[in-house]
């Protein structure tokens, strides 16, 4: 799971091992601390790659999308190379596939639109293979390869443009229905969606799959290279994403930044020494755990960090009797626009990311915090909005996995109070206090 279903806050959580309320990156803007001077000064020196390099003697390599506002002139431009990276190949700003600028160790390099030399996913693959070929063999290495794919504009490689022609977005029971008893932003979505909206989201879904075929190629090349050099058996590989994505659930055409499973849940696949193949672990894992896990693998004492997450290493190795969390925090600070959207004047000021038919994906008061609980007896989500209504959403995912029925008004009052108390605790937690037992922990 991700504690915030949006690129910049989520990536900041991966790098720092902290919840958004502790790293203070709240959305994708410089004002929201995304790659700002403040982020650079306070958080960047304490990211897990900075510790790997300075404290554990690792050579570190970064290639791809860093933070959405990276390279902004007000934040030092592409000349800024964050501490902790021996080799730095970072995309200026947000996701692109062609016609982009890379910061190559602080120097700007422009790319055009010639597939064979400019297609970003392949460029990242080639840089990564070069690093593996020419790195020092006397120091351990860490690589972070951050492909924009499958992010919009969903430009597939030419050879994959006709793949998945018969694929469309999943039609679960929450597809194209009215989000009744939900926050006003969800309720205002036009239901049922227009045919053009459905066609658009199916098309986006297909194109996302098409762009991922090049990511598959990248993974395959890297694994083969590690194998060729005899390093595969001694290397951990983590594969994950910074947020989920919705395609038509509750009639929201496409985006993320909502509190539901389809936005906060991401894949996580891990292989490496001591991990048995074909195992699935049902424990509640968040992306704040990635940094502590990698530092743990490197032998660093996690008590010396300020991280909120926990090392997954005991889970990966299949250790028995591991004490693990039963809940975690989801938090998001809505991003709005001061004026009214000219295409949707009826909605008034404060909304943003509006699609045709005035379905807006975000607003100032799309600001919420949730406790997501998974224990032997409960699979619950409790959320509170910071708005005039203090709107509450509660879902029992055992009975209602697609989160159609908000049970805030019918659930036992005692459970509501416990969850509210737990939410307040998690919203102010830091470090070890973020790992205290939840409401439904046994005992």
Coordinates of C-alpha atoms in Angstrom, one line a residue:
X1 CA 0.0 0.0 0.0
X2 CA 1.0 3.6 -0.4
X3 CA 0.2 6.1 2.4
X4 CA -0.7 8.8 -0.3
X5 CA -2.0 7.9 -3.8
X6 CA 0.0 10.6 -5.7
X7 CA 3.4 10.5 -7.3
X8 CA 5.4 13.1 -5.4
X9 CA 4.2 12.3 -1.8
X10 CA 4.5 8.6 -2.5
X11 CA 8.0 8.8 -3.9
X12 CA 9.0 11.0 -1.0
X13 CA 7.7 8.2 1.3
X14 CA 9.8 5.6 -0.5
X15 CA 13.0 7.7 -0.3
X16 CA 12.6 8.7 3.4
X17 CA 10.7 5.8 4.9
X18 CA 8.3 8.4 6.4
X19 CA 4.6 9.2 6.3
X20 CA 3.7 12.5 4.4
X21 CA 3.1 14.3 7.7
X22 CA 6.7 13.7 8.6
X23 CA 8.4 14.5 5.2
X24 CA 5.9 17.3 4.4
X25 CA 5.5 16.5 0.7
X26 CA 1.8 16.9 0.4
X27 CA 1.1 17.1 -3.4
X28 CA 2.8 17.5 -6.8
X29 CA 3.6 21.2 -6.5
X30 CA 6.7 23.1 -5.3
X31 CA 4.4 24.8 -2.8
X32 CA 3.4 21.3 -1.7
X33 CA 7.1 20.7 -0.9
X34 CA 7.7 18.5 -4.1
X35 CA 11.4 18.8 -4.7
X36 CA 11.4 22.2 -3.0
X37 CA 14.5 23.9 -1.4
X38 CA 13.0 22.9 2.0
X39 CA 12.8 19.2 0.9
X40 CA 16.4 19.4 -0.4
X41 CA 17.7 20.8 2.8
X42 CA 15.8 18.8 5.4
X43 CA 14.8 15.4 3.9
X44 CA 17.3 14.6 1.1
X45 CA 20.4 14.2 3.3
X46 CA 18.4 11.5 5.3
X47 CA 17.0 9.4 2.5
X48 CA 17.9 5.7 2.5
X49 CA 20.2 6.1 -0.6
X50 CA 22.2 8.9 1.2
X51 CA 22.7 6.5 4.1
X52 CA 23.6 3.6 1.9
X53 CA 26.3 5.7 0.2
X54 CA 27.7 7.5 3.2
X55 CA 27.3 4.9 6.0
X56 CA 27.3 1.6 4.2
X57 CA 29.9 2.2 1.4
X58 CA 27.5 1.5 -1.5
X59 CA 27.8 2.9 -5.0
X60 CA 24.4 4.2 -5.9
X61 CA 22.7 4.7 -9.3
X62 CA 19.5 6.6 -10.1
X63 CA 17.8 6.7 -13.5
X64 CA 14.3 8.0 -14.4
X65 CA 11.6 10.1 -12.8
X66 CA 12.6 11.4 -9.4
X67 CA 10.0 14.0 -8.1
X68 CA 7.5 15.8 -10.3
X69 CA 9.1 19.3 -9.7
X70 CA 12.7 18.1 -9.9
X71 CA 14.7 20.5 -12.2
X72 CA 12.4 23.5 -11.5
X73 CA 14.3 26.7 -11.8
X74 CA 13.2 27.9 -8.3
X75 CA 14.6 24.7 -6.8
X76 CA 18.1 24.7 -8.4
X77 CA 17.3 23.4 -11.8
X78 CA 18.8 20.1 -13.2
X79 CA 22.2 21.2 -11.7
X80 CA 20.9 20.0 -8.3
X81 CA 22.1 16.4 -7.7
X82 CA 20.6 15.1 -4.4
X83 CA 23.1 13.8 -1.8
X84 CA 23.5 10.0 -1.9
X85 CA 23.8 9.3 -5.6
X86 CA 27.1 8.3 -7.2
X87 CA 25.5 8.2 -10.7
X88 CA 22.5 10.5 -11.4
X89 CA 20.3 10.3 -14.6
X90 CA 17.1 12.1 -13.6
X91 CA 14.2 13.3 -15.7
X92 CA 13.4 17.0 -15.5
X93 CA 9.9 17.4 -14.2
X94 CA 7.1 14.9 -14.9
X95 CA 6.6 11.8 -17.1
X96 CA 7.5 11.9 -20.7
X97 CA 8.7 9.3 -23.3
X98 CA 10.2 11.7 -25.9
X99 CA 11.4 15.3 -26.1
X100 CA 12.6 15.5 -22.5
X101 CA 15.7 16.7 -20.6
X102 CA 17.8 14.5 -18.3
X103 CA 20.1 15.7 -15.6
X104 CA 23.2 13.6 -16.2
X105 CA 25.2 14.1 -13.0
X106 CA 23.9 17.7 -12.9
X107 CA 24.4 18.5 -16.6
X108 CA 21.4 18.9 -18.9
X109 CA 21.0 16.5 -21.8
X110 CA 18.2 17.0 -24.3
X111 CA 16.5 14.1 -26.0
X112 CA 14.3 14.3 -29.1
X113 CA 11.8 11.9 -30.7
X114 CA 13.9 9.3 -32.5
X115 CA 12.7 5.9 -31.1
X116 CA 16.1 4.2 -31.4
X117 CA 18.0 6.7 -29.3
X118 CA 15.3 8.7 -27.3
X119 CA 12.5 6.4 -26.1
X120 CA 12.9 6.9 -22.4
X121 CA 12.2 3.4 -21.1
X122 CA 14.9 2.0 -23.4
X123 CA 17.3 4.8 -22.5
X124 CA 16.9 4.0 -18.8
X125 CA 17.5 0.3 -19.6
X126 CA 20.7 1.0 -21.5
X127 CA 22.1 3.3 -18.8
X128 CA 21.3 0.7 -16.2
X129 CA 23.1 -2.0 -18.2
X130 CA 26.1 0.3 -18.7
X131 CA 26.3 0.8 -15.0
X132 CA 26.2 -2.9 -14.3
X133 CA 28.9 -3.4 -16.9
X134 CA 31.3 -0.7 -15.7
X135 CA 30.6 -0.3 -11.9
X136 CA 33.3 -1.1 -9.3
X137 CA 33.3 -4.7 -8.2
X138 CA 34.9 -3.7 -4.9
X139 CA 31.8 -2.0 -3.4
X140 CA 28.2 -3.3 -3.1
X141 CA 25.7 -1.4 -5.4
X142 CA 22.2 -0.1 -5.2
X143 CA 20.1 0.9 -8.3
X144 CA 16.8 2.7 -8.4
X145 CA 15.3 2.6 -11.9
X146 CA 12.2 4.7 -12.0
X147 CA 10.4 4.4 -15.4
X148 CA 7.6 6.9 -16.0
X149 CA 5.7 4.1 -17.7
X150 CA 2.8 3.4 -17.4
X151 CA 2.1 7.1 -16.6
X152 CA 0.4 9.4 -19.1
X153 CA 1.0 10.3 -22.0
X154 CA 1.1 6.5 -22.4
X155 CA 3.3 6.5 -25.5
X156 CA 4.1 2.9 -26.4
X157 CA 7.2 1.8 -28.3
X158 CA 6.3 1.5 -32.0
X159 CA 6.5 -2.4 -31.9
X160 CA 3.9 -2.5 -29.1
X161 CA 1.4 0.0 -30.4
X162 CA -1.0 -2.7 -31.6
X163 CA -0.8 -5.0 -28.5
X164 CA -3.8 -5.8 -26.3
X165 CA -6.4 -4.7 -28.9
X166 CA -9.1 -6.7 -27.1
X167 CA -8.3 -5.6 -23.6
X168 CA -10.5 -3.2 -21.7
X169 CA -10.5 -1.9 -18.1
X170 CA -11.9 -4.3 -15.6
X171 CA -15.7 -4.1 -15.0
X172 CA -15.9 -4.8 -11.3
X173 CA -19.1 -4.2 -9.4
X174 CA -18.1 -0.6 -8.6
X175 CA -17.5 0.2 -12.3
X176 CA -19.6 3.1 -13.7
X177 CA -21.9 3.3 -10.7
X178 CA -22.9 6.4 -8.7
X179 CA -20.7 6.9 -5.6
X180 CA -23.6 7.4 -3.2
X181 CA -22.8 8.1 0.5
X182 CA -19.3 9.2 -0.5
X183 CA -17.4 12.5 -0.3
X184 CA -19.0 15.2 -2.5
X185 CA -16.2 15.0 -5.0
X186 CA -17.0 11.4 -5.8
X187 CA -20.8 12.0 -5.6
X188 CA -20.6 14.8 -8.3
X189 CA -19.2 12.4 -11.0
X190 CA -21.6 12.1 -13.9
X191 CA -23.3 8.7 -13.8
X192 CA -23.5 6.8 -16.0
X193 CA -20.4 7.9 -17.8
X194 CA -20.7 9.0 -21.4
X195 CA -19.6 6.6 -24.1
X196 CA -16.7 8.9 -25.0
X197 CA -15.5 8.7 -21.3
X198 CA -15.7 4.9 -21.3
X199 CA -13.9 4.7 -24.6
X200 CA -11.2 7.1 -23.3
X201 CA -10.6 5.1 -20.1
X202 CA -10.5 1.8 -22.0
X203 CA -8.0 3.3 -24.4
X204 CA -5.9 4.6 -21.6
X205 CA -5.9 1.2 -19.9
X206 CA -4.7 -0.5 -23.1
X207 CA -2.0 2.1 -23.7
X208 CA -0.7 1.7 -20.1
X209 CA -0.3 -2.1 -20.7
X210 CA 1.4 -1.3 -24.0
X211 CA 4.0 1.0 -22.3
X212 CA 4.7 -1.7 -19.7
X213 CA 5.9 -4.1 -22.4
X214 CA 9.0 -2.0 -22.6
X215 CA 9.4 -2.1 -18.8
X216 CA 9.2 -5.9 -19.1
X217 CA 12.0 -5.7 -21.6
X218 CA 14.1 -3.6 -19.2
X219 CA 13.5 -6.0 -16.3
X220 CA 14.5 -9.0 -18.5
X221 CA 17.7 -7.4 -19.7
X222 CA 18.7 -6.4 -16.2
X223 CA 18.1 -9.9 -14.8
X224 CA 20.0 -11.5 -17.7
X225 CA 22.9 -9.0 -17.2
X226 CA 23.1 -9.8 -13.4
X227 CA 23.0 -13.5 -14.2
X228 CA 25.7 -13.2 -16.9
X229 CA 28.0 -11.4 -14.3
X230 CA 27.2 -14.1 -11.7
X231 CA 25.5 -11.5 -9.4
X232 CA 21.9 -12.5 -9.6
X233 CA 22.0 -14.9 -6.6
X234 CA 23.4 -12.2 -4.5
X235 CA 21.1 -9.3 -5.5
X236 CA 17.7 -8.3 -4.2
X237 CA 15.2 -7.0 -6.8
X238 CA 12.1 -5.0 -5.7
X239 CA 9.4 -4.2 -8.2
X240 CA 6.7 -1.8 -7.3
X241 CA 4.8 1.4 -8.1
X242 CA 4.2 4.8 -6.5
X243 CA 0.4 4.7 -6.7
X244 CA -2.6 2.8 -8.1
X245 CA -5.0 4.2 -10.7
X246 CA -8.7 4.2 -11.2
X247 CA -10.4 3.5 -14.5
X248 CA -14.2 4.1 -14.2
X249 CA -14.8 3.0 -10.6
X250 CA -17.6 5.2 -9.1
X251 CA -17.8 6.8 -12.6
X252 CA -14.4 8.5 -12.2
X253 CA -12.8 8.3 -15.6
X254 CA -9.0 8.1 -14.8
X255 CA -6.6 9.3 -12.2
X256 CA -5.6 8.5 -8.6
X257 CA -5.5 10.6 -5.3
X258 CA -8.6 9.0 -3.8
X259 CA -8.7 6.8 -0.7
X260 CA -10.0 3.6 -2.2
X261 CA -8.2 0.3 -2.7
X262 CA -7.8 0.9 -6.5
X263 CA -5.7 4.0 -5.8
X264 CA -3.7 3.1 -2.6
X265 CA -2.9 -0.6 -3.5
X266 CA 0.2 -1.3 -5.6
X267 CA 2.1 -4.4 -6.7
X268 CA 5.2 -5.5 -4.8
X269 CA 7.3 -8.3 -6.0
X270 CA 10.7 -9.2 -4.4
X271 CA 13.3 -11.8 -5.3
X272 CA 16.7 -12.4 -3.8
X273 CA 18.8 -14.4 -1.4
X274 CA 16.9 -16.4 1.2
X275 CA 13.5 -15.7 -0.5
X276 CA 11.6 -18.9 -1.5
X277 CA 9.9 -18.7 -4.9
X278 CA 6.2 -18.5 -5.4
X279 CA 5.4 -17.3 -1.9
X280 CA 2.7 -14.7 -1.2
X281 CA 2.7 -12.8 2.0
X282 CA -0.6 -11.3 3.3
X283 CA 1.0 -9.0 5.9
X284 CA 0.1 -5.3 5.6
X285 CA 3.1 -3.7 3.9
X286 CA 3.5 0.0 3.0
X287 CA 6.0 1.8 0.8
X288 CA 7.5 3.4 3.9
X289 CA 8.9 -0.1 4.6
X290 CA 11.1 -0.2 1.5
X291 CA 13.8 2.2 2.8
X292 CA 14.2 0.4 6.2
X293 CA 14.2 -3.0 4.4
X294 CA 17.0 -2.0 2.0
X295 CA 19.1 -0.5 4.9
X296 CA 18.5 -3.7 6.9
X297 CA 19.8 -5.8 4.0
X298 CA 22.9 -3.5 4.0
X299 CA 23.4 -4.1 7.7
X300 CA 22.6 -0.6 8.9
X301 CA 21.1 -0.1 12.4
X302 CA 17.6 1.1 11.8
X303 CA 17.4 2.6 15.3
X304 CA 19.7 5.3 14.0
X305 CA 17.1 6.5 11.5
X306 CA 13.9 8.6 11.9
X307 CA 12.0 6.3 9.6
X308 CA 8.3 5.4 10.3
X309 CA 8.4 2.1 8.4
X310 CA 9.6 -1.4 9.3
X311 CA 12.0 -3.8 7.7
X312 CA 10.3 -6.5 5.6
X313 CA 13.4 -8.7 5.7
X314 CA 11.9 -11.1 8.4
X315 CA 8.8 -11.5 6.2
X316 CA 10.8 -12.0 3.0
X317 CA 12.9 -14.7 4.7
X318 CA 9.8 -16.4 6.1
X319 CA 10.8 -16.0 9.7
X320 CA 8.3 -17.5 12.2
X321 CA 6.6 -15.5 14.9
X322 CA 7.2 -12.0 13.4
X323 CA 5.4 -9.2 15.2
X324 CA 3.8 -7.1 12.5
X325 CA 1.5 -4.1 12.2
X326 CA -2.3 -4.5 11.8
X327 CA -2.9 -1.0 10.4
X328 CA -1.3 2.0 8.7
X329 CA -2.1 5.6 7.8
X330 CA -3.3 7.0 4.5
X331 CA -3.2 10.8 4.2
X332 CA -3.7 13.2 1.4
X333 CA -3.9 17.0 1.2
X334 CA -6.2 18.1 -1.7
X335 CA -4.9 20.2 -4.5
X336 CA -7.2 22.9 -5.7
X337 CA -7.2 25.8 -8.1
X338 CA -8.1 29.3 -6.9
X339 CA -10.4 30.2 -9.8
X340 CA -13.3 28.3 -11.2
X341 CA -12.6 25.8 -13.9
X342 CA -13.8 27.7 -17.1
X343 CA -15.3 24.4 -18.5
X344 CA -17.2 23.7 -15.2
X345 CA -18.2 27.1 -13.7
X346 CA -21.1 25.5 -11.9
X347 CA -18.7 23.7 -9.5
X348 CA -17.3 27.0 -8.2
X349 CA -13.6 27.6 -7.2
X350 CA -11.3 25.1 -5.6
X351 CA -11.6 22.1 -8.0
X352 CA -8.9 20.9 -10.3
X353 CA -8.1 18.1 -12.9
X354 CA -11.5 18.3 -14.4
X355 CA -12.4 15.9 -17.2
X356 CA -15.0 16.3 -19.9
X357 CA -18.5 16.3 -18.3
X358 CA -17.0 18.2 -15.3
X359 CA -15.8 15.1 -13.4
X360 CA -13.1 16.7 -11.2
X361 CA -10.5 14.5 -9.7
X362 CA -9.3 16.8 -7.0
X363 CA -10.2 19.8 -4.8
X364 CA -8.9 21.7 -1.8
X365 CA -11.2 19.8 0.5
X366 CA -10.3 16.4 -0.9
X367 CA -8.1 16.4 2.2
X368 CA -8.5 13.2 4.2
X369 CA -6.8 10.8 6.5
X370 CA -7.6 7.1 6.9
X371 CA -6.7 4.1 9.0
X372 CA -6.5 0.9 6.9
X373 CA -6.8 -2.1 9.2
X374 CA -6.1 -5.7 8.4
X375 CA -6.1 -8.3 11.2
X376 CA -7.3 -11.8 11.7
X377 CA -10.8 -10.6 12.5
X378 CA -11.2 -7.2 10.7
X379 CA -10.6 -5.8 7.2
X380 CA -11.6 -2.2 7.6
X381 CA -11.0 1.3 6.4
X382 CA -11.9 4.4 8.4
X383 CA -11.5 7.8 6.8
X384 CA -12.2 11.4 7.9
X385 CA -12.3 14.4 5.6
X386 CA -11.0 17.8 6.6
X387 CA -14.0 19.7 5.3
X388 CA -17.0 21.6 6.6
X389 CA -19.0 18.3 6.9
X390 CA -16.1 16.4 8.6
X391 CA -17.3 13.7 6.3
X392 CA -16.6 10.1 7.4
X393 CA -16.3 7.0 5.2
X394 CA -16.0 3.5 6.6
X395 CA -15.8 0.2 4.7
X396 CA -15.9 -3.4 5.7
X397 CA -13.8 -5.0 3.0
X398 CA -14.6 -8.5 4.1
X399 CA -18.3 -8.0 3.1
X400 CA -17.7 -5.3 0.6
X401 CA -14.3 -5.6 -1.2
X402 CA -15.2 -3.0 -3.8
X403 CA -16.1 -0.3 -1.2
X404 CA -19.6 0.4 -2.5
X405 CA -21.3 0.7 0.9
X406 CA -20.2 3.4 3.3
X407 CA -21.2 2.0 6.8
X408 CA -20.2 5.1 8.8
X409 CA -23.8 5.6 10.0
X410 CA -24.5 1.9 10.9
X411 CA -21.2 0.6 12.3
X412 CA -20.9 0.1 16.1
X413 CA -20.2 3.4 17.7
X414 CA -17.5 1.9 19.9
X415 CA -15.5 0.8 16.8
X416 CA -15.9 4.3 15.3
X417 CA -14.5 5.9 18.5
X418 CA -11.6 3.5 18.6
X419 CA -10.7 4.1 14.9
X420 CA -11.0 7.9 15.4
X421 CA -8.6 7.7 18.3
X422 CA -6.2 5.5 16.4
X423 CA -6.3 7.9 13.4
X424 CA -5.4 10.9 15.6
X425 CA -2.5 8.9 17.1
X426 CA -1.2 7.9 13.6
X427 CA -1.5 11.4 12.2
X428 CA 0.8 12.7 14.9
X429 CA 3.2 9.7 15.0
X430 CA 6.9 9.8 14.2
X431 CA 9.4 6.9 14.0
X432 CA 8.7 4.2 16.6
X433 CA 5.3 5.6 17.6
X434 CA 4.1 4.8 14.0
X435 CA 4.6 1.2 14.7
X436 CA 2.7 0.8 18.0
X437 CA -0.1 -1.9 18.0
X438 CA -3.4 -1.0 16.3
X439 CA -6.9 -1.2 17.6
X440 CA -7.4 -4.8 16.4
X441 CA -4.0 -6.3 17.2
X442 CA -4.4 -9.5 19.1
X443 CA -4.1 -8.8 22.8

